[in-house]
Structure formats: structure tokens, C-alpha cells
mmCIF file of C-alpha atoms in Angstrom:
data_model
loop_
_atom_site.group_PDB
_atom_site.id
_atom_site.type_symbol
_atom_site.label_atom_id
_atom_site.label_comp_id
_atom_site.label_asym_id
_atom_site.label_seq_id
_atom_site.Cartn_x
_atom_site.Cartn_y
_atom_site.Cartn_z
ATOM 1 C CA MET A 17 0.000 0.000 0.000
ATOM 2 C CA LEU A 18 2.931 2.342 0.689
ATOM 3 C CA TYR A 19 4.238 1.750 -2.825
ATOM 4 C CA GLY A 20 0.763 2.487 -4.174
ATOM 5 C CA ALA A 21 0.716 5.781 -2.269
ATOM 6 C CA LYS A 22 4.111 6.705 -3.736
ATOM 7 C CA MET A 23 2.823 5.825 -7.195
ATOM 8 C CA ALA A 24 -0.257 8.012 -6.738
ATOM 9 C CA TRP A 25 1.899 10.888 -5.498
ATOM 10 C CA ARG A 26 4.231 10.538 -8.510
ATOM 11 C CA HIS A 27 1.286 10.532 -10.886
ATOM 12 C CA LEU A 28 -0.020 13.770 -9.408
ATOM 13 C CA GLY A 29 3.464 15.354 -9.391
ATOM 14 C CA SER A 30 4.206 14.406 -12.982
ATOM 15 C CA ALA A 31 1.500 16.790 -14.227
ATOM 16 C CA PRO A 32 1.630 19.708 -11.776
ATOM 17 C CA GLY A 33 -0.425 22.023 -13.960
ATOM 18 C CA GLN A 34 -3.294 19.574 -14.263
ATOM 19 C CA THR A 35 -3.123 18.696 -10.571
ATOM 20 C CA ALA A 36 -3.096 22.369 -9.556
ATOM 21 C CA LEU A 37 -6.074 23.051 -11.810
ATOM 22 C CA LEU A 38 -7.994 20.156 -10.270
ATOM 23 C CA VAL A 39 -7.205 21.275 -6.739
ATOM 24 C CA ALA A 40 -8.199 24.852 -7.601
ATOM 25 C CA GLY A 41 -11.513 23.670 -9.028
ATOM 26 C CA VAL A 42 -12.259 21.638 -5.923
ATOM 27 C CA ALA A 43 -11.201 24.553 -3.706
ATOM 28 C CA ALA A 44 -13.565 26.887 -5.559
ATOM 29 C CA ALA A 45 -16.459 24.463 -5.097
ATOM 30 C CA VAL A 46 -15.648 24.112 -1.380
ATOM 31 C CA PHE A 47 -15.454 27.893 -1.018
ATOM 32 C CA ILE A 48 -18.894 28.236 -2.604
ATOM 33 C CA PHE A 49 -20.239 25.491 -0.340
ATOM 34 C CA ILE A 50 -18.915 27.186 2.808
ATOM 35 C CA PHE A 51 -19.962 30.666 1.679
ATOM 36 C CA MET A 52 -23.511 29.558 0.879
ATOM 37 C CA SER A 53 -23.764 27.697 4.182
ATOM 38 C CA ALA A 54 -22.498 30.729 6.112
ATOM 39 C CA LEU A 55 -24.726 33.160 4.212
ATOM 40 C CA ILE A 56 -27.912 31.096 4.438
ATOM 41 C CA GLY A 57 -27.295 30.232 8.084
ATOM 42 C CA GLY A 58 -26.454 33.840 8.914
ATOM 43 C CA LEU A 59 -29.495 35.154 7.076
ATOM 44 C CA ALA A 60 -31.760 32.732 8.932
ATOM 45 C CA GLU A 61 -30.181 33.720 12.246
ATOM 46 C CA LEU A 62 -30.603 37.424 11.419
ATOM 47 C CA LEU A 63 -34.250 36.946 10.466
ATOM 48 C CA VAL A 64 -34.918 35.024 13.660
ATOM 49 C CA MET A 65 -33.059 37.594 15.765
ATOM 50 C CA ARG A 66 -34.877 40.548 14.173
ATOM 51 C CA THR A 67 -38.341 38.987 14.204
ATOM 52 C CA LEU A 68 -38.313 36.454 17.045
ATOM 53 C CA GLY A 69 -35.465 37.698 19.198
ATOM 54 C CA ASN A 70 -37.892 39.713 21.311
ATOM 55 C CA GLN A 71 -40.623 37.090 21.417
ATOM 56 C CA ALA A 72 -41.125 33.936 23.421
ATOM 57 C CA ASP A 73 -40.374 30.600 21.801
ATOM 58 C CA VAL A 74 -43.296 29.054 23.707
ATOM 59 C CA THR A 75 -46.158 30.829 25.476
ATOM 60 C CA VAL A 76 -48.073 29.102 28.275
ATOM 61 C CA ALA A 77 -51.492 30.352 29.413
ATOM 62 C CA ALA A 78 -54.417 29.145 31.480
ATOM 63 C CA PRO A 79 -56.802 26.891 29.528
ATOM 64 C CA ASP A 80 -60.078 28.428 28.391
ATOM 65 C CA PRO A 81 -62.521 25.494 28.312
ATOM 66 C CA PRO A 82 -65.587 25.957 26.097
ATOM 67 C CA LEU A 83 -68.830 26.739 27.877
ATOM 68 C CA PRO A 84 -71.775 24.321 27.541
ATOM 69 C CA VAL A 85 -74.921 25.447 25.771
ATOM 70 C CA LEU A 86 -77.950 23.711 27.336
ATOM 71 C CA VAL A 87 -81.416 23.581 25.790
ATOM 72 C CA PRO A 88 -84.611 22.338 27.491
ATOM 73 C CA VAL A 89 -85.942 19.091 26.050
ATOM 74 C CA GLN A 90 -88.998 17.438 27.620
ATOM 75 C CA GLY A 91 -88.390 19.001 31.012
ATOM 76 C CA ARG A 92 -84.649 18.304 30.989
ATOM 77 C CA HIS A 93 -81.617 20.333 29.917
ATOM 78 C CA VAL A 94 -79.569 18.677 27.164
ATOM 79 C CA LEU A 95 -76.091 19.702 26.018
ATOM 80 C CA ALA A 96 -76.553 21.124 22.525
ATOM 81 C CA ALA A 97 -73.152 22.673 21.840
ATOM 82 C CA ARG A 98 -70.072 24.257 23.340
ATOM 83 C CA GLN A 99 -68.989 27.826 22.684
ATOM 84 C CA ALA A 100 -65.909 29.863 23.515
ATOM 85 C CA SER A 101 -66.009 31.987 26.619
ATOM 86 C CA THR A 102 -66.401 35.741 26.031
ATOM 87 C CA SER A 103 -65.201 36.772 29.497
ATOM 88 C CA PRO A 104 -61.521 37.674 29.948
ATOM 89 C CA SER A 105 -59.319 35.014 31.487
ATOM 90 C CA LEU A 106 -58.180 35.628 35.048
ATOM 91 C CA GLY A 107 -54.819 34.108 34.152
ATOM 92 C CA LEU A 108 -52.647 31.613 35.962
ATOM 93 C CA ALA A 109 -52.805 31.392 39.736
ATOM 94 C CA ALA A 110 -49.771 30.322 41.795
ATOM 95 C CA PRO A 111 -47.297 31.315 39.044
ATOM 96 C CA ARG A 112 -44.231 30.377 41.111
ATOM 97 C CA ALA A 113 -45.284 26.736 41.172
ATOM 98 C CA TRP A 114 -45.925 26.761 37.428
ATOM 99 C CA GLU A 115 -42.541 28.386 36.804
ATOM 100 C CA ALA A 116 -40.779 25.589 38.669
ATOM 101 C CA THR A 117 -42.761 22.957 36.761
ATOM 102 C CA LEU A 118 -42.027 24.480 33.362
ATOM 103 C CA ALA A 119 -38.337 25.047 34.107
ATOM 104 C CA ALA A 120 -37.953 21.303 34.741
ATOM 105 C CA PHE A 121 -38.847 20.378 31.142
ATOM 106 C CA PRO A 122 -35.820 19.448 29.006
ATOM 107 C CA GLY A 123 -34.791 22.165 26.575
ATOM 108 C CA VAL A 124 -36.296 25.070 28.535
ATOM 109 C CA GLN A 125 -33.683 27.778 29.032
ATOM 110 C CA VAL A 126 -35.612 30.784 30.398
ATOM 111 C CA VAL A 127 -38.955 31.058 32.217
ATOM 112 C CA ALA A 128 -40.540 34.500 32.552
ATOM 113 C CA PRO A 129 -44.067 35.337 33.790
ATOM 114 C CA LYS A 130 -45.970 38.295 32.362
ATOM 115 C CA LEU A 131 -49.213 40.047 33.315
ATOM 116 C CA LEU A 132 -51.010 41.824 30.466
ATOM 117 C CA GLY A 133 -53.571 44.589 30.568
ATOM 118 C CA SER A 134 -54.619 47.654 28.604
ATOM 119 C CA GLY A 135 -55.310 51.290 29.255
ATOM 120 C CA VAL A 136 -53.949 54.736 28.405
ATOM 121 C CA LEU A 137 -50.914 56.784 29.347
ATOM 122 C CA ILE A 138 -51.810 60.373 30.191
ATOM 123 C CA ARG A 139 -49.540 63.403 30.330
ATOM 124 C CA GLY A 140 -51.359 66.683 30.494
ATOM 125 C CA GLU A 141 -53.931 66.697 27.727
ATOM 126 C CA VAL A 142 -52.144 64.047 25.647
ATOM 127 C CA THR A 143 -53.217 60.407 25.918
ATOM 128 C CA ARG A 144 -51.971 57.307 24.159
ATOM 129 C CA PRO A 145 -53.485 53.805 24.310
ATOM 130 C CA VAL A 146 -50.980 51.193 25.466
ATOM 131 C CA THR A 147 -50.653 47.563 26.378
ATOM 132 C CA LEU A 148 -49.382 47.269 29.934
ATOM 133 C CA SER A 149 -47.002 44.410 30.706
ATOM 134 C CA GLY A 150 -45.970 43.458 34.209
ATOM 135 C CA LEU A 151 -42.484 41.945 34.415
ATOM 136 C CA GLU A 152 -40.580 40.348 37.259
ATOM 137 C CA PRO A 153 -37.804 42.681 38.503
ATOM 138 C CA GLY A 154 -34.421 41.215 37.619
ATOM 139 C CA ARG A 155 -35.882 39.384 34.605
ATOM 140 C CA GLU A 156 -36.888 42.384 32.511
ATOM 141 C CA SER A 157 -34.643 41.304 29.605
ATOM 142 C CA ALA A 158 -35.363 37.580 29.834
ATOM 143 C CA ILE A 159 -37.563 37.587 26.712
ATOM 144 C CA ILE A 160 -37.401 41.090 25.225
ATOM 145 C CA ARG A 161 -33.764 42.178 25.096
ATOM 146 C CA PHE A 162 -34.157 45.616 26.613
ATOM 147 C CA ASP A 163 -30.511 45.507 27.680
ATOM 148 C CA ARG A 164 -29.500 45.780 23.995
ATOM 149 C CA ALA A 165 -32.066 48.428 23.051
ATOM 150 C CA MET A 166 -31.831 51.145 25.693
ATOM 151 C CA LEU A 167 -31.505 54.715 24.422
ATOM 152 C CA ALA A 168 -31.688 56.350 27.839
ATOM 153 C CA GLY A 169 -31.984 55.213 31.440
ATOM 154 C CA THR A 170 -31.866 51.606 32.549
ATOM 155 C CA ALA A 171 -33.842 48.452 31.829
ATOM 156 C CA ALA A 172 -34.041 47.581 35.527
ATOM 157 C CA LEU A 173 -37.489 48.268 36.995
ATOM 158 C CA ALA A 174 -38.259 49.337 40.557
ATOM 159 C CA ALA A 175 -41.615 50.013 42.188
ATOM 160 C CA GLY A 176 -43.483 52.885 40.526
ATOM 161 C CA GLU A 177 -41.284 52.906 37.386
ATOM 162 C CA VAL A 178 -42.097 52.305 33.736
ATOM 163 C CA LEU A 179 -40.195 51.425 30.540
ATOM 164 C CA ILE A 180 -41.511 52.912 27.281
ATOM 165 C CA GLY A 181 -40.478 53.004 23.639
ATOM 166 C CA GLU A 182 -38.848 55.898 21.812
ATOM 167 C CA LYS A 183 -41.895 56.740 19.675
ATOM 168 C CA LEU A 184 -44.260 56.707 22.661
ATOM 169 C CA ALA A 185 -41.883 58.888 24.676
ATOM 170 C CA ARG A 186 -41.704 61.386 21.815
ATOM 171 C CA ASP A 187 -45.487 61.477 21.416
ATOM 172 C CA LEU A 188 -45.980 62.182 25.122
ATOM 173 C CA GLY A 189 -42.968 64.487 25.481
ATOM 174 C CA LEU A 190 -41.383 62.220 28.081
ATOM 175 C CA SER A 191 -37.781 61.665 29.125
ATOM 176 C CA VAL A 192 -36.108 59.653 31.860
ATOM 177 C CA GLY A 193 -37.223 60.827 35.311
ATOM 178 C CA ARG A 194 -40.498 62.371 34.095
ATOM 179 C CA ALA A 195 -43.854 61.305 35.551
ATOM 180 C CA VAL A 196 -46.789 59.913 33.588
ATOM 181 C CA THR A 197 -50.176 58.537 34.623
ATOM 182 C CA PHE A 198 -51.498 55.153 33.552
ATOM 183 C CA ARG A 199 -55.243 54.609 33.645
ATOM 184 C CA ALA A 200 -56.380 51.004 33.220
ATOM 185 C CA ASP A 201 -59.578 49.947 31.487
ATOM 186 C CA ASN A 202 -61.045 49.106 34.898
ATOM 187 C CA GLY A 203 -60.730 52.769 35.949
ATOM 188 C CA ASN A 204 -57.740 52.389 38.276
ATOM 189 C CA SER A 205 -54.905 54.881 37.888
ATOM 190 C CA VAL A 206 -51.280 54.989 38.974
ATOM 191 C CA THR A 207 -48.551 57.599 38.552
ATOM 192 C CA LEU A 208 -45.312 56.200 37.168
ATOM 193 C CA THR A 209 -41.791 57.519 36.666
ATOM 194 C CA VAL A 210 -40.015 56.820 33.370
ATOM 195 C CA SER A 211 -36.910 54.793 34.192
ATOM 196 C CA GLY A 212 -35.823 53.959 30.666
ATOM 197 C CA ILE A 213 -36.550 54.545 26.980
ATOM 198 C CA PHE A 214 -35.852 51.825 24.414
ATOM 199 C CA ARG A 215 -35.891 51.339 20.651
ATOM 200 C CA LEU A 216 -36.514 47.763 19.507
ATOM 201 C CA GLY A 217 -37.444 48.536 15.904
ATOM 202 C CA LEU A 218 -40.852 46.910 16.377
ATOM 203 C CA GLY A 219 -43.706 49.343 15.913
ATOM 204 C CA GLN A 220 -46.124 47.830 18.407
ATOM 205 C CA LEU A 221 -43.541 47.788 21.193
ATOM 206 C CA ASP A 222 -41.956 51.143 20.420
ATOM 207 C CA GLU A 223 -45.272 52.973 20.003
ATOM 208 C CA ALA A 224 -47.890 51.335 22.190
ATOM 209 C CA ALA A 225 -46.340 49.335 25.049
ATOM 210 C CA ALA A 226 -45.457 50.126 28.648
ATOM 211 C CA PHE A 227 -43.577 47.818 31.005
ATOM 212 C CA VAL A 228 -43.856 48.008 34.793
ATOM 213 C CA PRO A 229 -42.894 45.809 37.754
ATOM 214 C CA MET A 230 -45.162 42.806 38.286
ATOM 215 C CA SER A 231 -46.423 44.082 41.643
ATOM 216 C CA THR A 232 -47.465 47.415 40.106
ATOM 217 C CA ALA A 233 -49.338 45.680 37.281
ATOM 218 C CA GLN A 234 -51.111 43.277 39.639
ATOM 219 C CA ALA A 235 -52.252 46.187 41.815
ATOM 220 C CA VAL A 236 -53.563 48.482 39.080
ATOM 221 C CA LEU A 237 -55.190 45.609 37.126
ATOM 222 C CA GLU A 238 -56.627 44.062 40.306
ATOM 223 C CA ARG A 239 -55.050 40.675 39.594
ATOM 224 C CA PRO A 240 -53.167 39.849 42.824
ATOM 225 C CA GLY A 241 -51.071 36.685 42.683
ATOM 226 C CA ARG A 242 -51.855 36.013 39.003
ATOM 227 C CA VAL A 243 -50.101 36.289 35.655
ATOM 228 C CA SER A 244 -51.535 36.242 32.144
ATOM 229 C CA VAL A 245 -48.888 34.057 30.536
ATOM 230 C CA ILE A 246 -45.561 32.407 31.250
ATOM 231 C CA GLU A 247 -43.108 32.824 28.389
ATOM 232 C CA LEU A 248 -40.301 30.392 27.614
ATOM 233 C CA LYS A 249 -37.033 30.598 25.745
ATOM 234 C CA LEU A 250 -35.595 27.276 24.559
ATOM 235 C CA ASP A 251 -32.122 25.937 23.877
ATOM 236 C CA ASP A 252 -33.260 25.038 20.356
ATOM 237 C CA LEU A 253 -35.678 27.444 18.706
ATOM 238 C CA TYR A 254 -36.890 24.807 16.248
ATOM 239 C CA ALA A 255 -37.776 22.356 19.019
ATOM 240 C CA ALA A 256 -40.652 24.631 20.087
ATOM 241 C CA PRO A 257 -43.495 22.461 18.636
ATOM 242 C CA ALA A 258 -42.207 19.300 20.359
ATOM 243 C CA VAL A 259 -41.593 21.049 23.691
ATOM 244 C CA ALA A 260 -45.019 22.717 23.527
ATOM 245 C CA ALA A 261 -46.694 19.372 22.888
ATOM 246 C CA ARG A 262 -44.951 17.780 25.884
ATOM 247 C CA ILE A 263 -45.896 20.662 28.182
ATOM 248 C CA ALA A 264 -49.518 20.644 27.036
ATOM 249 C CA ALA A 265 -49.816 16.887 27.498
ATOM 250 C CA SER A 266 -48.260 17.003 30.980
ATOM 251 C CA THR A 267 -49.934 20.105 32.412
ATOM 252 C CA GLY A 268 -53.194 20.569 30.522
ATOM 253 C CA LEU A 269 -52.339 24.243 29.978
ATOM 254 C CA ASP A 270 -52.845 26.193 26.765
ATOM 255 C CA VAL A 271 -49.401 26.088 25.118
ATOM 256 C CA THR A 272 -48.536 27.910 21.885
ATOM 257 C CA PRO A 273 -45.169 27.563 20.065
ATOM 258 C CA TRP A 274 -43.814 30.389 17.916
ATOM 259 C CA THR A 275 -44.294 28.270 14.800
ATOM 260 C CA GLU A 276 -48.070 28.745 15.156
ATOM 261 C CA THR A 277 -48.028 32.480 15.770
ATOM 262 C CA ASN A 278 -45.393 33.012 13.036
ATOM 263 C CA ALA A 279 -46.345 30.249 10.612
ATOM 264 C CA GLN A 280 -45.367 32.214 7.496
ATOM 265 C CA LEU A 281 -41.902 32.980 8.863
ATOM 266 C CA PHE A 282 -41.421 29.312 9.769
ATOM 267 C CA GLU A 283 -42.323 28.255 6.221
ATOM 268 C CA ALA A 284 -39.970 30.883 4.794
ATOM 269 C CA LEU A 285 -37.081 29.633 6.952
ATOM 270 C CA ARG A 286 -37.761 26.047 5.918
ATOM 271 C CA ALA A 287 -37.870 27.011 2.236
ATOM 272 C CA GLN A 288 -34.623 28.927 2.656
ATOM 273 C CA GLY A 289 -32.979 25.884 4.215
ATOM 274 C CA ASN A 290 -34.149 23.661 1.345
ATOM 275 C CA THR A 291 -32.766 26.146 -1.192
ATOM 276 C CA GLY A 292 -29.415 26.110 0.554
ATOM 277 C CA LEU A 293 -29.361 22.310 0.509
ATOM 278 C CA ILE A 294 -29.961 22.267 -3.245
ATOM 279 C CA LEU A 295 -27.110 24.721 -3.842
ATOM 280 C CA LYS A 296 -24.764 22.611 -1.719
ATOM 281 C CA VAL A 297 -25.704 19.463 -3.634
ATOM 282 C CA PHE A 298 -24.927 21.142 -6.962
ATOM 283 C CA ALA A 299 -21.563 22.303 -5.599
ATOM 284 C CA MET A 300 -20.706 18.699 -4.692
ATOM 285 C CA ILE A 301 -21.878 17.456 -8.090
ATOM 286 C CA THR A 302 -19.487 19.950 -9.693
ATOM 287 C CA VAL A 303 -16.623 18.507 -7.675
ATOM 288 C CA VAL A 304 -17.490 14.916 -8.599
ATOM 289 C CA ILE A 305 -17.852 15.619 -12.327
ATOM 290 C CA GLY A 306 -14.634 17.641 -12.476
ATOM 291 C CA ILE A 307 -12.511 15.015 -10.746
ATOM 292 C CA ALA A 308 -14.048 12.111 -12.641
ATOM 293 C CA SER A 309 -13.439 13.815 -16.005
ATOM 294 C CA ALA A 310 -9.840 14.702 -15.186
ATOM 295 C CA LEU A 311 -9.011 11.203 -13.953
ATOM 296 C CA MET A 312 -10.610 9.629 -17.023
ATOM 297 C CA LEU A 313 -8.259 11.719 -19.171
ATOM 298 C CA THR A 314 -5.346 10.721 -16.948
ATOM 299 C CA THR A 315 -6.267 7.055 -17.370
ATOM 300 C CA PHE A 316 -6.306 7.387 -21.155
ATOM 301 C CA ARG A 317 -2.985 9.254 -21.190
ATOM 302 C CA ARG A 318 -1.310 6.622 -19.002
ATOM 303 C CA ARG A 319 -2.609 3.547 -20.807
ATOM 304 C CA GLY A 320 0.908 2.446 -21.774
ATOM 305 C CA GLU A 321 2.248 2.957 -18.270
ATOM 306 C CA ILE A 322 -0.674 1.037 -16.802
ATOM 307 C CA GLY A 323 -0.044 -1.793 -19.270
ATOM 308 C CA ILE A 324 3.596 -2.050 -18.205
ATOM 309 C CA MET A 325 2.563 -2.113 -14.531
ATOM 310 C CA ARG A 326 0.068 -4.883 -15.245
ATOM 311 C CA ALA A 327 2.702 -6.819 -17.254
ATOM 312 C CA PHE A 328 5.088 -6.664 -14.278
ATOM 313 C CA GLY A 329 2.475 -8.207 -12.006
ATOM 314 C CA ALA A 330 0.500 -5.260 -10.641
ATOM 315 C CA THR A 331 -2.942 -6.520 -9.711
ATOM 316 C CA ARG A 332 -6.205 -4.872 -10.675
ATOM 317 C CA ARG A 333 -6.781 -4.070 -7.010
ATOM 318 C CA PHE A 334 -3.434 -2.232 -6.899
ATOM 319 C CA ILE A 335 -4.300 -0.150 -9.978
ATOM 320 C CA LEU A 336 -7.717 0.582 -8.509
ATOM 321 C CA TYR A 337 -6.102 1.653 -5.225
ATOM 322 C CA VAL A 338 -3.660 4.054 -6.962
ATOM 323 C CA PHE A 339 -6.330 5.937 -8.873
ATOM 324 C CA VAL A 340 -8.812 6.063 -6.011
ATOM 325 C CA LEU A 341 -6.064 7.421 -3.768
ATOM 326 C CA GLU A 342 -5.294 10.095 -6.357
ATOM 327 C CA GLY A 343 -8.929 11.199 -6.240
ATOM 328 C CA ALA A 344 -8.942 11.250 -2.453
ATOM 329 C CA LEU A 345 -5.720 13.318 -2.324
ATOM 330 C CA ILE A 346 -7.117 15.837 -4.799
ATOM 331 C CA GLY A 347 -10.343 16.089 -2.803
ATOM 332 C CA LEU A 348 -8.535 16.504 0.510
ATOM 333 C CA ALA A 349 -6.092 19.100 -0.822
ATOM 334 C CA GLY A 350 -8.860 21.040 -2.552
ATOM 335 C CA GLY A 351 -11.061 20.828 0.529
ATOM 336 C CA LEU A 352 -8.349 22.192 2.810
ATOM 337 C CA ALA A 353 -7.432 24.947 0.353
ATOM 338 C CA GLY A 354 -11.069 25.973 -0.062
ATOM 339 C CA ALA A 355 -11.635 25.963 3.688
ATOM 340 C CA LEU A 356 -8.582 28.169 4.302
ATOM 341 C CA LEU A 357 -9.685 30.538 1.549
ATOM 342 C CA ALA A 358 -13.197 30.735 2.983
ATOM 343 C CA ALA A 359 -11.917 31.345 6.502
ATOM 344 C CA ALA A 360 -9.655 34.155 5.290
ATOM 345 C CA ALA A 361 -12.362 35.756 3.149
ATOM 346 C CA LEU A 362 -15.289 35.459 5.580
ATOM 347 C CA SER A 363 -13.590 36.188 8.906
ATOM 348 C CA PRO A 364 -13.732 40.007 8.437
ATOM 349 C CA PHE A 365 -17.542 39.965 8.305
ATOM 350 C CA PRO A 366 -19.115 41.336 11.517
ATOM 351 C CA PRO A 367 -20.997 39.080 13.966
ATOM 352 C CA ILE A 368 -24.698 38.674 13.264
ATOM 353 C CA GLU A 369 -25.571 40.865 16.278
ATOM 354 C CA GLU A 370 -23.614 43.743 14.734
ATOM 355 C CA VAL A 371 -24.832 43.474 11.128
ATOM 356 C CA GLN A 372 -26.017 46.828 9.797
ATOM 357 C CA THR A 373 -28.440 47.565 6.975
ATOM 358 C CA GLY A 374 -26.838 46.717 3.624
ATOM 359 C CA GLN A 375 -24.259 44.287 5.059
ATOM 360 C CA LEU A 376 -24.227 40.582 4.289
ATOM 361 C CA PRO A 377 -25.215 38.467 7.325
ATOM 362 C CA VAL A 378 -22.393 35.918 6.986
ATOM 363 C CA ASP A 379 -21.830 33.602 9.946
ATOM 364 C CA LEU A 380 -18.635 31.604 9.465
ATOM 365 C CA GLY A 381 -19.614 29.418 12.415
ATOM 366 C CA GLN A 382 -22.448 28.025 10.289
ATOM 367 C CA GLY A 383 -20.219 27.495 7.259
ATOM 368 C CA SER A 384 -20.028 23.711 7.847
ATOM 369 C CA ILE A 385 -16.271 23.764 7.188
ATOM 370 C CA GLY A 386 -15.600 20.286 8.550
ATOM 371 C CA LEU A 387 -18.564 18.872 6.655
ATOM 372 C CA ALA A 388 -17.381 20.542 3.446
ATOM 373 C CA ILE A 389 -13.909 18.992 3.696
ATOM 374 C CA TRP A 390 -15.335 15.562 4.545
ATOM 375 C CA LEU A 391 -17.930 15.616 1.751
ATOM 376 C CA THR A 392 -15.374 16.853 -0.771
ATOM 377 C CA THR A 393 -12.888 14.110 0.103
ATOM 378 C CA LEU A 394 -15.639 11.495 -0.007
ATOM 379 C CA GLY A 395 -17.047 12.865 -3.280
ATOM 380 C CA ALA A 396 -13.616 12.953 -4.887
ATOM 381 C CA THR A 397 -12.914 9.382 -3.776
ATOM 382 C CA LEU A 398 -16.199 8.168 -5.225
ATOM 383 C CA ALA A 399 -15.601 10.175 -8.407
ATOM 384 C CA ALA A 400 -12.292 8.370 -8.871
ATOM 385 C CA LEU A 401 -13.921 4.938 -8.783
ATOM 386 C CA LEU A 402 -15.131 4.984 -12.389
ATOM 387 C CA PRO A 403 -11.793 5.890 -14.018
ATOM 388 C CA ALA A 404 -10.000 3.644 -11.521
ATOM 389 C CA ARG A 405 -12.104 0.655 -12.538
ATOM 390 C CA ALA A 406 -11.513 1.497 -16.196
ATOM 391 C CA ALA A 407 -7.762 1.569 -15.560
ATOM 392 C CA ALA A 408 -7.848 -1.700 -13.634
ATOM 393 C CA ARG A 409 -9.680 -3.484 -16.477
ATOM 394 C CA LEU A 410 -7.121 -2.534 -19.130
ATOM 395 C CA ASP A 411 -5.565 -5.492 -20.950
ATOM 396 C CA PRO A 412 -1.790 -5.151 -20.510
ATOM 397 C CA VAL A 413 -0.933 -6.318 -24.051
ATOM 398 C CA GLU A 414 -3.384 -3.915 -25.733
ATOM 399 C CA ALA A 415 -2.346 -1.057 -23.446
ATOM 400 C CA ILE A 416 1.367 -1.534 -24.278
ATOM 401 C CA GLN A 417 0.672 -1.744 -28.007
ATOM 402 C CA GLN A 418 -1.189 1.579 -27.876
#
């Protein structure tokens, strides 16, 4: 086998131009493979970060069982149908116990309760309708990343404080330290101090949302000891449907994964992934065809040499081994060269979190570099089988005569 390796190396070295061209072609295909993987993966990550980064992966709420509709029949009341309740849900009681239960499920990374209500913010004669969200102090940025979006003040909430968006602050003429009144739909009012102003780039949150400590929300909404929902962040975003199904089956709660509330985005991400897979397959096909064609030409050019080797006792298996090894060496060298080129070319791109408008969201970490090298070496080895078998089947007498 060592002699076969030397023979393969000599074959490749005897035509350096052809070998270099083959390696360059493989390297180009590997570079395209890594670039497309990094670009598609980075684009998906950017889309998820921009659209889902400030949303829960799974939302857990109290079940809302349908109400029975009874009709009198012959002096008795018979169940005729069930209809959805029209009264607002009181939410989840004993949220601490539910938090502990949900945190124990595999794959759950963050658990954050939230109390929701509605009303208006009032400053002088200016009013703006808002959705009020009560958050647990110390976990303000557990779901919505306020810590990355603050324009002024702090994301930490204390009693009597409120976080608002940039557009809402501008409409009401508010700045950090200013007071504003919140009046809930139930008529209760509370005076709040602006502790921070954020810009998330999401219209509904920047224009019509206010965030207060959980205790403040429970008091003004008259919902002591209750929360509207418990939001979850997962280790794997795409495991949300499976995790939601397990939680629903175990707890009987109303569980909604992000794939239901953002079904169109989920389909778009899946289609994007399929497109990337097709491009990668075509890149590998290019490698296989290029190596197979070049080695077929090499086999034809070395017919006389192969005939002499066969006449001196070289077995068909030995000839097969030499040419397959040549293909593997070309694939490995091209794979390594393409990977180094991709790493050098893609490393200057900024991290996904820092990508600005107009920049390519390239994530080298998702470039599948190891997979590219392995697939290229395997593809090149398989591509060499056909010309190798053709070389091994040559009749030594006919090959020498030619």
C-alpha cells in the first residue's frame, strides 16, 4: 500500500499544472459550499433575531374550556353545543409553582411570567393607548432584550417605574425621570416615573407598550397573585413544537409555540434551508464531475504505463487503489485549500448581532467547514472509482501496443 501511495503521489506530481487546476476547481467548489452555508445560516439567524429575538419561543397560558350550551328538552336540559367563553381570562394562579414545573422540562432555558392589561398613558392633555405588561424585577430582559435596546436610562425596573419606547416617549414628550399617569380599562390609575426609553425597531412595542414591575401591574389591574402568561425561551428554537406538545400533554395548559403564531416565517425559513441544501448538492456534483473527467483523461494518457505495470504483475486491485487514492488526495487538498480561503475571506464579516443595513449576514460558524472537507474528500474518492475501474480493467498487451 505504501508503494501504491508513492505511485499516486508521482502521478499527481508528474502533471503539476493539471493537478493544480484540479485542486483549484475543488477549492472553488468548497469555497462556494462554505460561503452559501455561512450566508444562508447567517441570514436565517438574522431573520430570527430581528423577528423572534424579542418574542417567546413558547407561550403558556391558562386553559379556556368551552362553555356548555344547554337547551330544554322534555323538562330536561340537554347539552346542545359548546362555545368559547367571552369573558376575559383571570390568568394563571400560583405562578411560582408553574414556573418551577415548566423550568424542569428538558430544553427550557428561560422562564418569565408576564401580566397583560390595557389602558392609556396620560400626560397633560395628551393620551396614548398602550398595552401594559408586568415583568418580574431582575428578569426584565429575559424575553425582550431591553438591555440591547436602551436609548436612555436603565432596563431595571423598581416600584413605581415604567419602561416605554422611543416613539411613545416622543409622542408624550417624556424623558427619563419624568412622571406619567397610567389609567387602566377598569378605571384604576397609577402615577409612574419613566426609568428607561428603548428602541426595539418593532412598531407595536416602540409605540404602544409600557412595562412596569409585576407588583405594580397586579395592583392596578386588580389581579393579585396572578399572571396572564408564562413565556419560555428554549435551547433550540426549532424544538418549540415538540416542547409545547410535551408541556400541554403534561400540564393541561394552553401552550402555543412560535411556529403557530409566526407560521409564514417558519415556512420561509424552511424554504430557505431547502434552497441552501440544493445549492450545496450542486456544488458537490461539480466537484465529482470535475474530478471524474480529469481522472478519465489521466487514465487514457497513461494507458501504456498502466499496461507495463500490469505486465510486471500489478494486480487490478493495486491499480484501482492508486487511482482512487489520487482522487482522495485531490479532494482533501482542494477541501483544505477551499476551507482556508473561505476562513480568510469570511472572517472580516461582523458578527450577526452587529450586522447593519446593507451588510451581508455571513456567519462563518455556520459554514459547515468540517462537513465541506469531509464531503469533498468522499465525493472525490467516489468520483475516482469509475476511471480507476476502467484503468484496472485494461488489458496489458493492448495497453502496451497503444
